[in-house]
Coordinates of C-alpha atoms and ligand atoms in Angstrom, one line a residue:
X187 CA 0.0 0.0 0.0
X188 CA 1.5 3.4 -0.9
X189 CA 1.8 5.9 1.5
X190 CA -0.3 9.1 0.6
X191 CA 0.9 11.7 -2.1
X192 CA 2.2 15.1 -0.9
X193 CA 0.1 18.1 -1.0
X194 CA 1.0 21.6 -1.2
X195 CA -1.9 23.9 0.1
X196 CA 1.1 26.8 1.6
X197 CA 3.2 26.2 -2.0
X198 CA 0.1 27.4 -3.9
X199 CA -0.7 30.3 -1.5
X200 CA 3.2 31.3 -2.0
X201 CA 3.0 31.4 -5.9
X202 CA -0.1 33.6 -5.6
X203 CA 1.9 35.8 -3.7
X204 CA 4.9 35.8 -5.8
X205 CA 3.0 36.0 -8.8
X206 CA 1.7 39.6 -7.4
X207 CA 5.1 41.3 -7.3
X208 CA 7.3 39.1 -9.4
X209 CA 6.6 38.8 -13.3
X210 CA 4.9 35.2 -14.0
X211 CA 6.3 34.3 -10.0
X212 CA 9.4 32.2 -9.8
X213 CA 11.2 32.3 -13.4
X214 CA 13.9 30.7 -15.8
X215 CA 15.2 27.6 -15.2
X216 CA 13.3 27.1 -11.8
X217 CA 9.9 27.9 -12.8
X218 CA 7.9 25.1 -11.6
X219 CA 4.8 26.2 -13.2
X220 CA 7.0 24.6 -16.5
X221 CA 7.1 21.2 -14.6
X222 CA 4.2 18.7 -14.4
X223 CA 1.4 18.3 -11.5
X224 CA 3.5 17.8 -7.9
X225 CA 6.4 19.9 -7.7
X226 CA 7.1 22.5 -5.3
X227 CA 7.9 26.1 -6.0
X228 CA 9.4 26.5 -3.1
X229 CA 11.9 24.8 -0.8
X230 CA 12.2 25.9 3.4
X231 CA 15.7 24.0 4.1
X232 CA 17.7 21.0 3.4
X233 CA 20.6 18.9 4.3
X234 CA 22.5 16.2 2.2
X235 CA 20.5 15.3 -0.5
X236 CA 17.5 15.8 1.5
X237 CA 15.5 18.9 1.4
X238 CA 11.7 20.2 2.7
X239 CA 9.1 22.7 1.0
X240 CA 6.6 24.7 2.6
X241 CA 4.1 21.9 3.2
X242 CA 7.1 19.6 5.1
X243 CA 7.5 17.1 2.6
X244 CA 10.9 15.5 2.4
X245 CA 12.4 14.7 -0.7
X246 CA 15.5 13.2 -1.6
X247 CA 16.7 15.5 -4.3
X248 CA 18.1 14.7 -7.9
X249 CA 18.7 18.3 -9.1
X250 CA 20.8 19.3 -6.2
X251 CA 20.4 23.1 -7.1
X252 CA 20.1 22.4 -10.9
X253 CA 23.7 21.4 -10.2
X254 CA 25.6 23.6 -7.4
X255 CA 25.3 21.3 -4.6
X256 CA 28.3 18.5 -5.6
X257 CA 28.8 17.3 -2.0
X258 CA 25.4 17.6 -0.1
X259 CA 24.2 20.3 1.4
X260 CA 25.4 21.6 4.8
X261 CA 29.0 19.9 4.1
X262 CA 31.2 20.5 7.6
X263 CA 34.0 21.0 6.0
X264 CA 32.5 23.5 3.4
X265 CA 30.5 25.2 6.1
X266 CA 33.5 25.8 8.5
X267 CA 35.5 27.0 5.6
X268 CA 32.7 29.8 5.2
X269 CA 32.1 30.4 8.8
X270 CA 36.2 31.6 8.7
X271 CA 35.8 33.6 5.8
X272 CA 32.7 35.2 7.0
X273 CA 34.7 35.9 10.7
X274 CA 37.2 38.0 8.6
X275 CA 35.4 39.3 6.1
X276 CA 33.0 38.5 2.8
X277 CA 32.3 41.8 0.2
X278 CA 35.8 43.1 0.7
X279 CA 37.6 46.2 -1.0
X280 CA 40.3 45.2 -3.3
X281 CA 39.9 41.0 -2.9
X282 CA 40.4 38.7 0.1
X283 CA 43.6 36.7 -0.4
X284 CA 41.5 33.6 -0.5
X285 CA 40.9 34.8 -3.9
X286 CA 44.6 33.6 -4.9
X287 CA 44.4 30.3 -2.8
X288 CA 41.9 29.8 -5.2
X289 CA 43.1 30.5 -8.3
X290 CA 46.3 28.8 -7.7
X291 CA 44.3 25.8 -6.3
X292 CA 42.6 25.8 -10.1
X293 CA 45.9 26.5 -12.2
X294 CA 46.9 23.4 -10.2
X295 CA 44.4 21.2 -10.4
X296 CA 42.9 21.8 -14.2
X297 CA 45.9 20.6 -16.6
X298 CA 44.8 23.4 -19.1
X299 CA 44.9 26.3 -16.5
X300 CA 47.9 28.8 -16.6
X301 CA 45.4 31.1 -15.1
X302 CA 42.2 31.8 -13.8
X303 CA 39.6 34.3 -13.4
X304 CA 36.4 35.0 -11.0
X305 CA 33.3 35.7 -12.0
X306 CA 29.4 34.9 -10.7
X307 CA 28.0 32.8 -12.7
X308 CA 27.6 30.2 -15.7
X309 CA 26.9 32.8 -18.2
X310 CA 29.6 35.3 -17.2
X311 CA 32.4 32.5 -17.5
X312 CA 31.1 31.8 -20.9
X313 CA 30.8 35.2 -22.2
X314 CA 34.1 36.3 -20.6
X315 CA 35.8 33.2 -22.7
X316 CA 34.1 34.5 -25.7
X317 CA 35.0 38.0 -25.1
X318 CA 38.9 37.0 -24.4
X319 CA 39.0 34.9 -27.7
X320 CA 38.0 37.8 -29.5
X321 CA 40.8 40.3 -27.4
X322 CA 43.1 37.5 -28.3
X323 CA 42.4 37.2 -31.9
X324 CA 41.1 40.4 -33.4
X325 CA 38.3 38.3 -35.2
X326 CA 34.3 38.3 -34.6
X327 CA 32.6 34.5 -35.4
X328 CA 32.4 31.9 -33.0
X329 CA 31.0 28.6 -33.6
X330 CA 28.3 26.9 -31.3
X331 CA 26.2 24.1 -31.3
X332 CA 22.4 23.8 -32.2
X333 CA 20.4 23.5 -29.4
X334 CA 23.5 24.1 -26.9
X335 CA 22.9 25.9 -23.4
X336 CA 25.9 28.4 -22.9
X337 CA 23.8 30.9 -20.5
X338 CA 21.0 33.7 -20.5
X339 CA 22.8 36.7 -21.7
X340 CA 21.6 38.1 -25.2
X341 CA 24.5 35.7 -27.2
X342 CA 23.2 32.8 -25.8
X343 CA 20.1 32.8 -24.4
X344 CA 17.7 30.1 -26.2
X345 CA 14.8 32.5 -26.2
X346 CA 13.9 34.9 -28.5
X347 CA 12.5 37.6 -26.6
X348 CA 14.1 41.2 -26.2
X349 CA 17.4 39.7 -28.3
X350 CA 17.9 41.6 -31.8
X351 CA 19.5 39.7 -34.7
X352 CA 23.1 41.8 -34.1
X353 CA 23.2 39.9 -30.6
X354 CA 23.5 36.8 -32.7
X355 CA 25.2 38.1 -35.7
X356 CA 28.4 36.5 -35.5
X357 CA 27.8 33.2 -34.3
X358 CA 27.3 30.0 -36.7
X359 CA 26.1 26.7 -35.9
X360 CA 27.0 23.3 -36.0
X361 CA 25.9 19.8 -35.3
X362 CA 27.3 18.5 -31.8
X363 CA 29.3 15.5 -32.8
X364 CA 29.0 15.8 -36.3
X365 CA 32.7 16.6 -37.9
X366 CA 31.5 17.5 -41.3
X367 CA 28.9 20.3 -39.7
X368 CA 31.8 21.4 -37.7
X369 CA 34.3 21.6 -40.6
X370 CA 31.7 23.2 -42.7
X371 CA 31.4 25.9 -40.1
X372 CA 34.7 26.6 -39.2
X373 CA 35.6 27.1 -42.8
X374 CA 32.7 29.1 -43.6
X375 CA 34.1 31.6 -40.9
X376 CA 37.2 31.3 -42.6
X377 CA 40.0 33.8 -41.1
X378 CA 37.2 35.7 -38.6
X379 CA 36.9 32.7 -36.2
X380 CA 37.8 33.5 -32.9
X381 CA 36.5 30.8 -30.8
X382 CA 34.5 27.2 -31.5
X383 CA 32.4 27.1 -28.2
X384 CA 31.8 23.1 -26.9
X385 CA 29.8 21.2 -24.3
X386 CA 31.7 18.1 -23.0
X387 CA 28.7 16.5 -23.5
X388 CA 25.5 16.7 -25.4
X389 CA 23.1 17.6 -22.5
X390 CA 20.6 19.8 -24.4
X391 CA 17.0 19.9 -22.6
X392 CA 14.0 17.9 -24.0
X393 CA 16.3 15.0 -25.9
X394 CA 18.5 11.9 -25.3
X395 CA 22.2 13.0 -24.1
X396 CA 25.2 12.5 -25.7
X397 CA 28.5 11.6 -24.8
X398 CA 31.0 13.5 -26.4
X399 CA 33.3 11.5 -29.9
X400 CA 36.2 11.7 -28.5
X401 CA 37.3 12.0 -32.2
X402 CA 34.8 14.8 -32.6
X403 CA 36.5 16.8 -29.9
X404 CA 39.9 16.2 -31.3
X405 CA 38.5 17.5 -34.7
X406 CA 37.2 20.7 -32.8
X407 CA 40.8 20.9 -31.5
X408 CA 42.4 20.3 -34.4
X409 CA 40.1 22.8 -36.3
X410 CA 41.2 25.9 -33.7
X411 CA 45.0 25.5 -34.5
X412 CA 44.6 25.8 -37.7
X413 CA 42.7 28.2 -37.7
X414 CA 44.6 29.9 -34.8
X415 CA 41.3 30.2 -33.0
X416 CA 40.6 30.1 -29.0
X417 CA 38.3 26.2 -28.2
X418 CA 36.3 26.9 -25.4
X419 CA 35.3 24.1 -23.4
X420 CA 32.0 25.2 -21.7
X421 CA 32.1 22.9 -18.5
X422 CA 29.8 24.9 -16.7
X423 CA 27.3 22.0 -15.8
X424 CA 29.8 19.4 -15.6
X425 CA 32.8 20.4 -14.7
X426 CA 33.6 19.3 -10.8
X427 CA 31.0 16.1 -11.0
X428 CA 32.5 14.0 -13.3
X429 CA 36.4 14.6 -13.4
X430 CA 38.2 17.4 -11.1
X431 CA 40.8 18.4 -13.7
X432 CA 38.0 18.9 -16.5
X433 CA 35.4 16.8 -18.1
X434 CA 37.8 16.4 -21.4
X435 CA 40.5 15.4 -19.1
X436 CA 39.9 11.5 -19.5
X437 CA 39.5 11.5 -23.4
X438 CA 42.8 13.8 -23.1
X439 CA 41.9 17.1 -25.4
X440 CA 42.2 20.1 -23.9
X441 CA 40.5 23.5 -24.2
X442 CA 42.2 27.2 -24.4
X443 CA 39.6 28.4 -22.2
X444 CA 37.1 26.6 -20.0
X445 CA 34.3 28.2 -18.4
X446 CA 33.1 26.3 -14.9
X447 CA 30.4 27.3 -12.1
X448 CA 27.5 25.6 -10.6
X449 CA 29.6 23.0 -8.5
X450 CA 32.8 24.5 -8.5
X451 CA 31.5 26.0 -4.4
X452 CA 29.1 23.3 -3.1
X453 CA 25.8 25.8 -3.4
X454 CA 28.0 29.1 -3.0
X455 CA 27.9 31.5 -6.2
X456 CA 31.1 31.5 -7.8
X457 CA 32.2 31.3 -11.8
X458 CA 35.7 30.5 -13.0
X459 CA 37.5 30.8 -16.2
X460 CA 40.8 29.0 -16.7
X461 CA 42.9 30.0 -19.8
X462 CA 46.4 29.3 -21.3
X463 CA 49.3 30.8 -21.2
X464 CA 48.9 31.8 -24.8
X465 CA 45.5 34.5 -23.7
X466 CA 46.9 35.5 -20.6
X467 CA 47.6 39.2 -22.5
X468 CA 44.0 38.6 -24.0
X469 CA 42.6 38.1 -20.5
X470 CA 44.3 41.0 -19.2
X471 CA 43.3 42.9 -21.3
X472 CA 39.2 42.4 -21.3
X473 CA 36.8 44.5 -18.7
X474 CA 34.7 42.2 -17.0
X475 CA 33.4 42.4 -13.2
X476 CA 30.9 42.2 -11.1
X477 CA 30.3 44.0 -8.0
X478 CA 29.9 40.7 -6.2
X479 CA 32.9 38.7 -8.2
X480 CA 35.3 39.8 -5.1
X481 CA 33.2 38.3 -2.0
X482 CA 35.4 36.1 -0.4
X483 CA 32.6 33.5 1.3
X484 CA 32.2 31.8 -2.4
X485 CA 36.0 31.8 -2.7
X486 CA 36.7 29.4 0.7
X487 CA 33.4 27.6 -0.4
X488 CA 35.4 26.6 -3.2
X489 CA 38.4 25.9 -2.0
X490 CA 37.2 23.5 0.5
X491 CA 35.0 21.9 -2.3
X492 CA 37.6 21.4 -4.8
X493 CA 40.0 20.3 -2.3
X494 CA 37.7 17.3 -1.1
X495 CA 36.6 16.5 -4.5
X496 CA 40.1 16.1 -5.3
X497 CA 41.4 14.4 -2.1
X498 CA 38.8 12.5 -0.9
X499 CA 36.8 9.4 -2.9
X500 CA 33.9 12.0 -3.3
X501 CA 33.8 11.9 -7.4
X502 CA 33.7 8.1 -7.0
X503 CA 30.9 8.2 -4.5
X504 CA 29.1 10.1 -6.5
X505 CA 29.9 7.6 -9.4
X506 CA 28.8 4.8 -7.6
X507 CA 25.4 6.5 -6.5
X508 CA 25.1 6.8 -10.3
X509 CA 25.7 3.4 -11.1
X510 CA 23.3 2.2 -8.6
X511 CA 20.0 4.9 -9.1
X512 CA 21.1 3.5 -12.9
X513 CA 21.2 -0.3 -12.6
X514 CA 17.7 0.3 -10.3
X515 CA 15.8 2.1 -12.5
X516 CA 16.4 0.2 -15.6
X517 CA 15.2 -2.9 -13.5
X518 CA 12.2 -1.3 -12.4
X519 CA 11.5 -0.1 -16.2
X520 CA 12.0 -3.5 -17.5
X521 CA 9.9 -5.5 -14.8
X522 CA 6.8 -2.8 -15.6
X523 CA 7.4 -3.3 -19.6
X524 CA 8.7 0.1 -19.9
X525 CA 11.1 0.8 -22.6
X526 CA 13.5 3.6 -21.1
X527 CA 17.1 4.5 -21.6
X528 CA 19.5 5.9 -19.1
X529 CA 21.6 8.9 -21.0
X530 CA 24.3 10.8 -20.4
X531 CA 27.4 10.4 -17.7
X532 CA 26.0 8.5 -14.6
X533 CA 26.8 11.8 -12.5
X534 CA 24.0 13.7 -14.2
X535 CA 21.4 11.2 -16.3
X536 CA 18.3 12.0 -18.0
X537 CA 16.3 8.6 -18.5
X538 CA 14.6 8.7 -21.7
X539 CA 11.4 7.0 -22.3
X540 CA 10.7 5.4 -26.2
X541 CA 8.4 7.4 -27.8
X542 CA 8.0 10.1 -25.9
X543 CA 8.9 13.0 -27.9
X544 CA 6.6 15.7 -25.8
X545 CA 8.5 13.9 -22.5
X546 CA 5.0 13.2 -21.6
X547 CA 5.4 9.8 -20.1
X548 CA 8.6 11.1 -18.5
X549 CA 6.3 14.0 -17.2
X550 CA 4.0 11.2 -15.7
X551 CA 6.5 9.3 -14.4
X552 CA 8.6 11.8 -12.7
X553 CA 4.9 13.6 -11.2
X554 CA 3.9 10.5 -9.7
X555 CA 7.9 10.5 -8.1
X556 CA 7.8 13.6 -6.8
X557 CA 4.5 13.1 -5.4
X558 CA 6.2 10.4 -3.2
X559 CA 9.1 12.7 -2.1
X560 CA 12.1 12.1 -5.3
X561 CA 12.8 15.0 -6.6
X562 CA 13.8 14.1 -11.1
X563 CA 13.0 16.6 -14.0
X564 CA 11.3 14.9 -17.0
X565 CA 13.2 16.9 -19.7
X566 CA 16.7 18.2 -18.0
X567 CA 19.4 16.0 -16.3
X568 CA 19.8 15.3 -12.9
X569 CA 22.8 15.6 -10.6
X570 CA 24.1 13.0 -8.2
X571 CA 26.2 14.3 -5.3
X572 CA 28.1 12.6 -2.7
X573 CA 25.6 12.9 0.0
X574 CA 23.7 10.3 -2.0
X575 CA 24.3 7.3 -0.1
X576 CA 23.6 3.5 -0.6
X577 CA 20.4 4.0 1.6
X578 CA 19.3 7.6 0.0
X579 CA 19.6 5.3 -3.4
X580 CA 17.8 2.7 -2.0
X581 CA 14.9 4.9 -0.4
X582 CA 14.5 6.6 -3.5
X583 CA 14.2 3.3 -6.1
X584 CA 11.7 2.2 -3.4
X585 CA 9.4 5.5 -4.7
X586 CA 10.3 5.3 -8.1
X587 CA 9.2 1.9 -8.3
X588 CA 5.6 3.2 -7.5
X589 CA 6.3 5.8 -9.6
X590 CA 6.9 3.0 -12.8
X591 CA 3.8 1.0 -11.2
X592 CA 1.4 4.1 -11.5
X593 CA 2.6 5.0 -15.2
X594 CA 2.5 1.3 -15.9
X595 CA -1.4 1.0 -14.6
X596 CA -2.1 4.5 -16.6
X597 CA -0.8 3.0 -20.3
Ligands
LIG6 N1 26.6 26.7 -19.6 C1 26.0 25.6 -19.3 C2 26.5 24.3 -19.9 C3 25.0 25.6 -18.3 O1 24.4 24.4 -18.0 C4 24.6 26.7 -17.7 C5 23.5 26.8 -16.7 N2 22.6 25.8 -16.8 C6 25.3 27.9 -18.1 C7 26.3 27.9 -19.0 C8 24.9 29.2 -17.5 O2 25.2 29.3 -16.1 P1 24.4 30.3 -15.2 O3 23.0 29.9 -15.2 O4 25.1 30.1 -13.9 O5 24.6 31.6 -15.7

């Protein structure tokens, strides 16, 4: 007998009042009016992999912050780092010399790194990259993929609204893992390409990931010295989940610029940009800052993150809670005669069910989840983090299982 599905009678009264003084209430990517029947808007607190909404329902959470949360929420050694920081001092004048800890701790870590730079978030990492390739090479076109996320600022954001066609006017597309389309591109740009912009990974929205060809990324790399043009490894979502040193690192190609964020700080809001020797004078040159790029409590966030990722078995926790929420739900799939497929690294999946171009099976499968307290998205990938334990695993499948029963009875 299943135990009763969550309700959300305070959620609903919180929307209403966000919707009041906040255009269409909560919005981008954590607009939960997008998501099916059963999600929260809102979320009161959370530990581990374990967080509450307004209505006290517990789930055991799959987004971890769309990402930012690598280790688990509340991690000692992360939250002692920040209590320091924030004894001394956070929004500083000049920077906090935590601020070089940190960017030596990336130039030694990431093989690629000569340097590195501090920014906010996602989209300022990538659009500082793209703004030093062009400092560095004089030129204007830079190649990106259909359907690629590199961030909400006018370049890249994938709606249309408010951007004007000179926004776009020097990008070109490609095909992700298609050489030819690449190729094509790059030589179409001829001598104006400054920079071929890449994901390590197919993980557009709404479709099947893709793991990179390792022979496509050598192509891209390949491309760029002939061309003398910057590769920009956008490693924004990946970057710090799967492999410390970079998520090209283990099919050895290596970026001029990479652009990192969401787990680099456990949770804290911090961008980086590493770079080679080669755009160091590029780098310097460019304007970019924020007012909040300095604070220091991001900066020992991060260094305590990346130091555990790369001291401790963390990455390969988090692999093996992959492998396990994996090798469960395909089980469960195949006992309720559900054709699914698991896509993407293990670290952040999207299962994919046949025939379901809308994701509308997804959507009723991943409803009925979170209506028992697991926390999945039916159209973007999900994020294991180290918090996620044998037994949070194990508590979760239990759910999902109903989860595969219900959508099984509904077909
Ligand atoms: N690049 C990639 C690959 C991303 O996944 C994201 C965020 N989803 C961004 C860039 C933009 O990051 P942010 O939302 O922090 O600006």
């Amino acid at each position: 007998m299943s135990a009763e599905l969550f309700t959300h009678a305070n959620d609903e009264a919180m929307r209403k009042r966000a919707e009041q003084v906040m255009p269409g209430g909560v919005y981008g990517h954590m607009a939960a009016h997008a998501l099916p029947l059963g999600y929260p808007q809102f979320t009161l607190d959370g530990e581990g992999v374990r967080f509450r909404d307004l209505d006290g329902n517990e789930y055991i959470d799959f987004m971890c912050s769309w990402g930012p949360v690598v280790l688990g929420r509340k991690n000692p050694v992360v939250e002692a780092a920040v209590q320091r920081q924030l004894g001394l001092a956070d929004t500083v004048n000049g920077a906090a010399p935590v601020m070089v800890e940190l960017a030596e701790l990336l130039v030694d870590t990431i093989p690629h790194a000569d340097w590195a730079m501090l920014a906010k978030n996602g989209t300022d990492a990538t659009t500082t990259c793209v703004t030093i390739a062009r400092a560095a090479t004089g030129r204007r076109k830079v190649l990106v993929a259909r359907g690629a996320y590199h961030g909400s600022a006018p370049w890249c954001t994938p709606g249309p609204a408010g951007v004007t066609p000179e926004d776009r006017a020097n990008l070109s597309y490609f095909d992700y893992n298609d050489i030819t389309s690449l190729t094509a591109a790059a030589d179409q740009a001829g001598t104006d390409l400054a920079a071929i912009v890449l994901l390590p990974g197919r993980h557009d929205a709404h479709r099947a990931q893709e793991l990179v060809v390792p022979e496509f990324a050598q192509a891209a790399r390949r491309l760029c010295d002939q061309h003398g043009a910057a590769l920009i490894l956008d490693d924004v979502r990946w970057g710090f989940r799967i492999d410390v040193q970079g998520s090209w690192e283990p099919i050895g190609v290596r970026p001029d610029l990479s652009a990192y964020s969401k787990a680099i700080a456990n949770g804290y809001p911090l961008a980086a940009i590493a770079g080679r020797e080669s755009l160091r004078e590029a780098a310097r040159s460019v304007y970019v800052t924020g007012s909040f790029w300095y604070s220091a409590v991001p900066m020992a966030a991060a260094v305590a993150t990346i130091t555990q990722l790369r001291d401790t078995d963390a990455l390969t926790r988090i692999q093996v809670a992959g492998e396990r929420l994996r090798d469960g739900l395909l089980r469960q799939a195949k006992a309720y005669g559900l054709d699914v497929a698991h896509t993407g690294p293990v670290q952040a999946p999207l299962l994919v069910f046949a025939d379901d171009p809308a994701q509308e099976i997804a959507g009723r499968w991943t409803s009925e989840a979170v209506q028992r307290g697991v926390y999945l998205h039916p159209w973007h990938n999900w994020f294991l983090a180290a918090a996620h334990t044998d037994t949070e695993i194990d508590a979760a499948l239990e759910r999902t299982e109903e989860a595969f029963a219900a959508v099984a009875r509904s077909r």
